[in-house]
Amino acid sequence: MSAAGDNVGRMKHGFIFTGTDPSLAVELAPLAEASGWDAFFVWEGIWATDPWATLAAAAVVTDRIRLGTMLTPVPRRRPWELAGQTMTVDRLSNGRVILSAGLGVAAEFEQRFWIFEDDPGRKVRAELLDEGLEMLQHLWQGQPFSFEGEHYHAEPTQTMLPPAIVQQPRIPTWVVGVWPRMKSMRRVARYDGWIPNYAPPGAAGMDPLEQQRTYTPEIAAEAIAWITSERERLGLADRPFDVVQEGTTGGVDRVADAAVVRAWAEAGVTWWLESDWQVPAERVAEYARARVAAGPPRP
């Protein structure tokens, strides 16, 4: 079998719950596990259902499926609080958590996320993301440490230390990166997975719809080749690394669904994340139950 064909067989599949009802999410997680999905994700908002409380409940009613957010705006979070939440779910699930990390949506694209504070701008959010991710590496170990950054600091303490995470050396951390912006992509290469954004050459701004329209498996393959080379340079080539692609399949025609996913797998994508953000709120429960039960778009 060719390398591309082999990757098709190895691809994993996650389902993103786009609704807001935590009870429904906890109902869906074991259904997803029984229906052959490899992961179950919930979204994290500002003034919204608490994703980590929801995932904690999902952890105790599942055994195999991985659990995570899609995604966590790390610059909006206090790293020590995020460390405690993720550690708790990691221990409750016996090491099945994935952290998906990004800058968060800019105010120019979604003002709803900035109703309590002002957007400090992409540069500051990028600094907060880098420092937050660095702090998490220490916080997850439940050991005294010191940290001095531009935005955060920590003093060593021996008292009331939390337990460490189950997964080592860290909870797998997938990071949003904008291809082909090298500063963003170099951050991605240091962690455990890439959540793609794409900045088409010559395009104004970072319009999400334009990114989705112009990002193709061919562009993904180009970016993945760069990540592979960069990780070799960093001495990380022997450590697992995932590449994510989010999209929508029907769940009715398995052959057609698999064909949609195949091109991405052949490009080197390792996870297909099923989502449909266009489903109206009143239909989310009906849609999610049916699509989860239909199973992932495997060949």
CSV table of C-alpha atoms in Angstrom, one decimal:
chain,number,residue,atom,x,y,z
A,1,MET,CA,0.0,0.0,0.0
A,2,SER,CA,1.2,3.5,-0.8
A,3,ALA,CA,2.0,6.0,2.0
A,4,ALA,CA,-1.1,8.0,1.0
A,5,GLY,CA,-3.3,4.9,1.0
A,6,ASP,CA,-1.9,3.9,4.3
A,7,ASN,CA,-2.7,7.3,5.8
A,8,VAL,CA,-6.4,6.9,4.6
A,9,GLY,CA,-6.6,3.7,6.7
A,10,ARG,CA,-5.1,5.3,9.8
A,11,MET,CA,-7.1,8.5,9.7
A,12,LYS,CA,-9.1,9.2,12.9
A,13,HIS,CA,-12.5,10.8,13.2
A,14,GLY,CA,-13.9,13.2,15.7
A,15,PHE,CA,-17.4,14.8,16.1
A,16,ILE,CA,-17.8,18.4,17.1
A,17,PHE,CA,-21.0,19.1,19.0
A,18,THR,CA,-22.1,22.5,17.9
A,19,GLY,CA,-24.9,22.9,20.4
A,20,THR,CA,-25.1,24.5,23.9
A,21,ASP,CA,-26.9,22.0,26.0
A,22,PRO,CA,-24.5,20.2,28.4
A,23,SER,CA,-26.9,17.3,29.1
A,24,LEU,CA,-27.2,16.6,25.4
A,25,ALA,CA,-23.4,16.7,25.0
A,26,VAL,CA,-23.0,14.1,27.8
A,27,GLU,CA,-25.7,12.0,26.1
A,28,LEU,CA,-23.9,12.1,22.8
A,29,ALA,CA,-20.4,11.3,24.0
A,30,PRO,CA,-21.1,7.6,24.8
A,31,LEU,CA,-23.2,7.4,21.6
A,32,ALA,CA,-20.2,8.6,19.6
A,33,GLU,CA,-18.0,6.0,21.3
A,34,ALA,CA,-20.4,3.2,20.5
A,35,SER,CA,-20.8,4.5,16.9
A,36,GLY,CA,-17.1,4.3,16.1
A,37,TRP,CA,-15.9,7.8,16.5
A,38,ASP,CA,-12.4,8.4,17.9
A,39,ALA,CA,-13.0,11.7,19.6
A,40,PHE,CA,-15.8,14.0,20.8
A,41,PHE,CA,-15.4,17.8,21.0
A,42,VAL,CA,-17.4,20.7,22.4
A,43,TRP,CA,-16.8,24.4,21.6
A,44,GLU,CA,-15.6,27.0,24.1
A,45,GLY,CA,-17.1,30.4,24.1
A,46,ILE,CA,-17.3,33.5,26.2
A,47,TRP,CA,-20.3,33.6,28.6
A,48,ALA,CA,-21.3,30.1,27.4
A,49,THR,CA,-21.7,26.5,28.6
A,50,ASP,CA,-18.5,25.5,30.5
A,51,PRO,CA,-16.8,23.0,28.2
A,52,TRP,CA,-14.5,21.4,30.8
A,53,ALA,CA,-17.4,20.7,33.2
A,54,THR,CA,-19.2,19.1,30.3
A,55,LEU,CA,-16.2,17.1,29.3
A,56,ALA,CA,-15.7,16.0,32.9
A,57,ALA,CA,-19.2,14.5,32.9
A,58,ALA,CA,-18.5,12.9,29.5
A,59,ALA,CA,-15.3,11.4,30.8
A,60,VAL,CA,-17.1,9.3,33.4
A,61,VAL,CA,-19.6,7.8,31.0
A,62,THR,CA,-17.1,6.9,28.3
A,63,ASP,CA,-14.1,4.5,28.2
A,64,ARG,CA,-12.2,4.9,24.9
A,65,ILE,CA,-13.1,8.0,23.1
A,66,ARG,CA,-10.9,11.1,23.3
A,67,LEU,CA,-12.3,14.3,24.6
A,68,GLY,CA,-11.5,18.0,23.9
A,69,THR,CA,-12.4,21.5,22.9
A,70,MET,CA,-12.6,22.9,19.4
A,71,LEU,CA,-11.2,25.2,20.4
A,72,THR,CA,-9.9,27.0,23.6
A,73,PRO,CA,-8.9,30.6,23.2
A,74,VAL,CA,-5.9,30.4,25.5
A,75,PRO,CA,-5.2,34.1,25.6
A,76,ARG,CA,-8.6,34.7,27.1
A,77,ARG,CA,-7.9,32.2,29.9
A,78,ARG,CA,-5.8,32.2,33.1
A,79,PRO,CA,-3.3,29.4,32.4
A,80,TRP,CA,-3.4,28.1,36.0
A,81,GLU,CA,-7.2,27.7,35.8
A,82,LEU,CA,-7.0,26.1,32.4
A,83,ALA,CA,-4.3,23.7,33.7
A,84,GLY,CA,-6.6,22.7,36.6
A,85,GLN,CA,-9.6,22.1,34.4
A,86,THR,CA,-7.7,20.1,31.8
A,87,MET,CA,-5.8,18.1,34.4
A,88,THR,CA,-9.1,17.2,36.1
A,89,VAL,CA,-10.6,15.9,32.9
A,90,ASP,CA,-7.4,14.1,32.0
A,91,ARG,CA,-7.5,12.2,35.3
A,92,LEU,CA,-11.2,11.5,35.1
A,93,SER,CA,-10.8,10.1,31.6
A,94,ASN,CA,-7.5,8.2,32.4
A,95,GLY,CA,-5.6,10.2,29.9
A,96,ARG,CA,-8.0,10.9,27.0
A,97,VAL,CA,-7.9,14.7,26.8
A,98,ILE,CA,-6.8,16.8,23.8
A,99,LEU,CA,-6.3,20.6,24.1
A,100,SER,CA,-7.0,22.6,21.0
A,101,ALA,CA,-5.4,26.0,21.4
A,102,GLY,CA,-5.7,29.2,19.4
A,103,LEU,CA,-5.6,33.0,19.6
A,104,GLY,CA,-9.4,33.3,19.7
A,105,VAL,CA,-11.6,35.1,17.2
A,106,ALA,CA,-10.7,38.8,16.6
A,107,ALA,CA,-13.3,41.4,17.4
A,108,GLU,CA,-13.4,42.5,13.7
A,109,PHE,CA,-14.9,39.1,12.8
A,110,GLU,CA,-17.1,38.3,15.9
A,111,GLN,CA,-17.9,41.1,18.3
A,112,ARG,CA,-20.0,38.8,20.4
A,113,PHE,CA,-16.8,37.4,21.9
A,114,TRP,CA,-15.7,40.9,23.1
A,115,ILE,CA,-18.7,42.2,25.0
A,116,PHE,CA,-16.8,42.2,28.3
A,117,GLU,CA,-13.4,43.5,27.3
A,118,ASP,CA,-11.5,45.1,24.4
A,119,ASP,CA,-9.6,43.0,21.9
A,120,PRO,CA,-5.9,43.8,22.7
A,121,GLY,CA,-4.9,43.0,19.1
A,122,ARG,CA,-3.3,40.0,17.4
A,123,LYS,CA,0.2,40.8,18.6
A,124,VAL,CA,-0.7,40.8,22.3
A,125,ARG,CA,-3.0,37.7,21.9
A,126,ALA,CA,-0.1,35.9,20.3
A,127,GLU,CA,2.2,36.8,23.2
A,128,LEU,CA,-0.4,35.6,25.6
A,129,LEU,CA,-0.8,32.3,23.7
A,130,ASP,CA,2.9,31.6,23.7
A,131,GLU,CA,3.3,32.4,27.4
A,132,GLY,CA,0.1,30.5,28.3
A,133,LEU,CA,1.2,27.3,26.4
A,134,GLU,CA,4.7,27.5,28.0
A,135,MET,CA,3.2,27.9,31.5
A,136,LEU,CA,0.9,24.9,31.0
A,137,GLN,CA,3.9,22.6,30.5
A,138,HIS,CA,5.0,23.4,34.1
A,139,LEU,CA,1.5,23.6,35.6
A,140,TRP,CA,0.5,20.2,34.3
A,141,GLN,CA,3.3,18.5,36.3
A,142,GLY,CA,2.0,19.7,39.7
A,143,GLN,CA,5.5,20.6,40.8
A,144,PRO,CA,7.0,23.9,42.1
A,145,PHE,CA,8.3,26.1,39.3
A,146,SER,CA,9.1,29.8,38.6
A,147,PHE,CA,8.1,31.7,35.5
A,148,GLU,CA,8.7,35.3,34.5
A,149,GLY,CA,7.1,36.5,31.2
A,150,GLU,CA,5.8,39.7,29.8
A,151,HIS,CA,2.2,39.0,30.9
A,152,TYR,CA,2.4,36.2,33.5
A,153,HIS,CA,4.6,35.2,36.4
A,154,ALA,CA,4.8,32.4,38.9
A,155,GLU,CA,6.6,31.9,42.2
A,156,PRO,CA,7.5,28.4,43.4
A,157,THR,CA,5.3,26.9,46.1
A,158,GLN,CA,5.4,23.6,48.0
A,159,THR,CA,1.9,23.8,49.4
A,160,MET,CA,-1.5,22.6,48.0
A,161,LEU,CA,0.1,21.3,44.8
A,162,PRO,CA,-2.4,19.6,42.4
A,163,PRO,CA,-1.9,16.2,41.0
A,164,ALA,CA,-0.1,15.8,37.7
A,165,ILE,CA,-1.8,14.9,34.4
A,166,VAL,CA,-1.9,11.3,33.3
A,167,GLN,CA,-0.6,11.9,29.8
A,168,GLN,CA,3.1,12.6,29.6
A,169,PRO,CA,5.0,14.6,28.8
A,170,ARG,CA,1.9,16.8,28.3
A,171,ILE,CA,-1.7,16.7,27.3
A,172,PRO,CA,-1.6,16.5,23.4
A,173,THR,CA,-1.9,20.1,22.3
A,174,TRP,CA,-3.1,21.0,18.8
A,175,VAL,CA,-2.4,24.6,17.9
A,176,VAL,CA,-4.0,26.9,15.3
A,177,GLY,CA,-1.5,28.0,12.7
A,178,VAL,CA,-1.9,30.3,9.7
A,179,TRP,CA,-0.2,29.0,6.5
A,180,PRO,CA,2.1,30.3,5.1
A,181,ARG,CA,2.8,32.7,8.0
A,182,MET,CA,6.0,31.3,9.4
A,183,LYS,CA,5.9,32.8,12.9
A,184,SER,CA,2.5,31.2,13.4
A,185,MET,CA,3.6,27.9,11.9
A,186,ARG,CA,6.8,27.7,13.9
A,187,ARG,CA,4.7,27.8,17.0
A,188,VAL,CA,2.6,24.9,15.6
A,189,ALA,CA,5.7,22.8,14.9
A,190,ARG,CA,6.7,22.8,18.6
A,191,TYR,CA,3.5,21.2,19.8
A,192,ASP,CA,1.5,18.1,18.9
A,193,GLY,CA,-0.9,19.0,16.1
A,194,TRP,CA,-1.9,21.6,13.5
A,195,ILE,CA,-5.4,23.2,13.3
A,196,PRO,CA,-5.2,24.9,9.9
A,197,ASN,CA,-6.0,28.5,9.0
A,198,TYR,CA,-5.0,29.7,5.6
A,199,ALA,CA,-4.1,33.2,4.4
A,200,PRO,CA,-4.5,33.2,0.7
A,201,PRO,CA,-1.7,35.3,-0.9
A,202,GLY,CA,-3.0,38.8,-1.6
A,203,ALA,CA,-6.2,38.3,0.3
A,204,ALA,CA,-7.2,41.2,2.6
A,205,GLY,CA,-7.5,40.3,6.3
A,206,MET,CA,-8.3,36.8,7.5
A,207,ASP,CA,-11.9,36.2,6.5
A,208,PRO,CA,-12.9,32.7,7.6
A,209,LEU,CA,-15.2,32.0,4.6
A,210,GLU,CA,-12.4,33.0,2.2
A,211,GLN,CA,-10.0,30.7,4.0
A,212,GLN,CA,-12.4,27.7,3.7
A,213,ARG,CA,-13.1,28.4,0.0
A,214,THR,CA,-9.4,28.6,-1.0
A,215,TYR,CA,-7.8,26.0,1.3
A,216,THR,CA,-7.3,22.7,-0.6
A,217,PRO,CA,-5.7,19.3,0.0
A,218,GLU,CA,-2.8,20.4,-2.2
A,219,ILE,CA,-2.1,23.4,0.0
A,220,ALA,CA,-2.4,21.2,3.1
A,221,ALA,CA,0.2,18.8,1.6
A,222,GLU,CA,2.6,21.7,1.1
A,223,ALA,CA,2.2,22.9,4.6
A,224,ILE,CA,2.5,19.4,6.1
A,225,ALA,CA,5.8,18.9,4.2
A,226,TRP,CA,7.1,22.2,5.8
A,227,ILE,CA,6.0,21.1,9.3
A,228,THR,CA,7.7,17.7,8.8
A,229,SER,CA,10.9,19.4,7.8
A,230,GLU,CA,10.7,21.9,10.7
A,231,ARG,CA,10.1,19.2,13.2
A,232,GLU,CA,13.1,17.3,11.9
A,233,ARG,CA,15.2,20.5,12.4
A,234,LEU,CA,13.9,20.8,16.0
A,235,GLY,CA,14.7,17.2,16.8
A,236,LEU,CA,11.0,16.3,17.2
A,237,ALA,CA,10.6,14.0,14.2
A,238,ASP,CA,10.1,10.9,16.3
A,239,ARG,CA,7.2,12.4,18.3
A,240,PRO,CA,3.6,12.0,17.2
A,241,PHE,CA,2.0,14.9,15.4
A,242,ASP,CA,-1.5,15.3,14.1
A,243,VAL,CA,-3.0,17.4,11.3
A,244,VAL,CA,-6.7,18.3,11.5
A,245,GLN,CA,-9.3,19.0,8.9
A,246,GLU,CA,-12.8,20.1,9.8
A,247,GLY,CA,-15.7,19.6,7.4
A,248,THR,CA,-19.2,18.2,6.8
A,249,THR,CA,-20.4,14.9,5.4
A,250,GLY,CA,-23.9,13.6,5.1
A,251,GLY,CA,-23.8,10.4,7.1
A,252,VAL,CA,-26.1,8.7,4.6
A,253,ASP,CA,-23.9,7.7,1.7
A,254,ARG,CA,-20.7,6.1,3.2
A,255,VAL,CA,-19.0,5.9,-0.2
A,256,ALA,CA,-19.6,9.6,-1.0
A,257,ASP,CA,-18.6,10.6,2.6
A,258,ALA,CA,-15.3,8.6,2.4
A,259,ALA,CA,-14.5,10.2,-1.0
A,260,VAL,CA,-14.7,13.7,0.6
A,261,VAL,CA,-12.3,12.7,3.4
A,262,ARG,CA,-9.9,10.6,1.3
A,263,ALA,CA,-8.3,13.6,-0.5
A,264,TRP,CA,-7.4,15.1,2.8
A,265,ALA,CA,-6.0,11.8,4.2
A,266,GLU,CA,-3.9,11.4,1.1
A,267,ALA,CA,-2.5,14.9,1.7
A,268,GLY,CA,-1.3,13.8,5.1
A,269,VAL,CA,-4.2,14.9,7.4
A,270,THR,CA,-4.6,12.5,10.3
A,271,TRP,CA,-7.9,13.7,11.9
A,272,TRP,CA,-11.2,14.4,10.2
A,273,LEU,CA,-13.4,16.5,12.5
A,274,GLU,CA,-17.1,16.3,11.5
A,275,SER,CA,-19.1,19.5,12.1
A,276,ASP,CA,-22.0,21.5,10.7
A,277,TRP,CA,-22.2,25.0,12.2
A,278,GLN,CA,-25.1,25.9,9.9
A,279,VAL,CA,-27.7,23.7,11.6
A,280,PRO,CA,-30.3,25.9,13.4
A,281,ALA,CA,-30.3,25.7,17.2
A,282,GLU,CA,-33.7,24.1,17.3
A,283,ARG,CA,-32.5,21.3,15.1
A,284,VAL,CA,-29.1,20.6,16.7
A,285,ALA,CA,-30.3,17.8,18.9
A,286,GLU,CA,-32.0,15.9,16.1
A,287,TYR,CA,-29.1,16.5,13.7
A,288,ALA,CA,-26.4,15.5,16.2
A,289,ARG,CA,-28.1,12.3,17.4
A,290,ALA,CA,-28.6,11.2,13.8
A,291,ARG,CA,-25.1,12.1,12.5
A,292,VAL,CA,-23.3,10.7,15.5
A,293,ALA,CA,-25.2,7.4,15.3
A,294,ALA,CA,-24.5,7.1,11.5
A,295,GLY,CA,-20.8,6.9,12.4
A,296,PRO,CA,-17.7,8.4,10.9
A,297,PRO,CA,-16.9,8.7,7.2
A,298,ARG,CA,-14.5,5.8,7.0
A,299,PRO,CA,-13.7,4.1,3.7
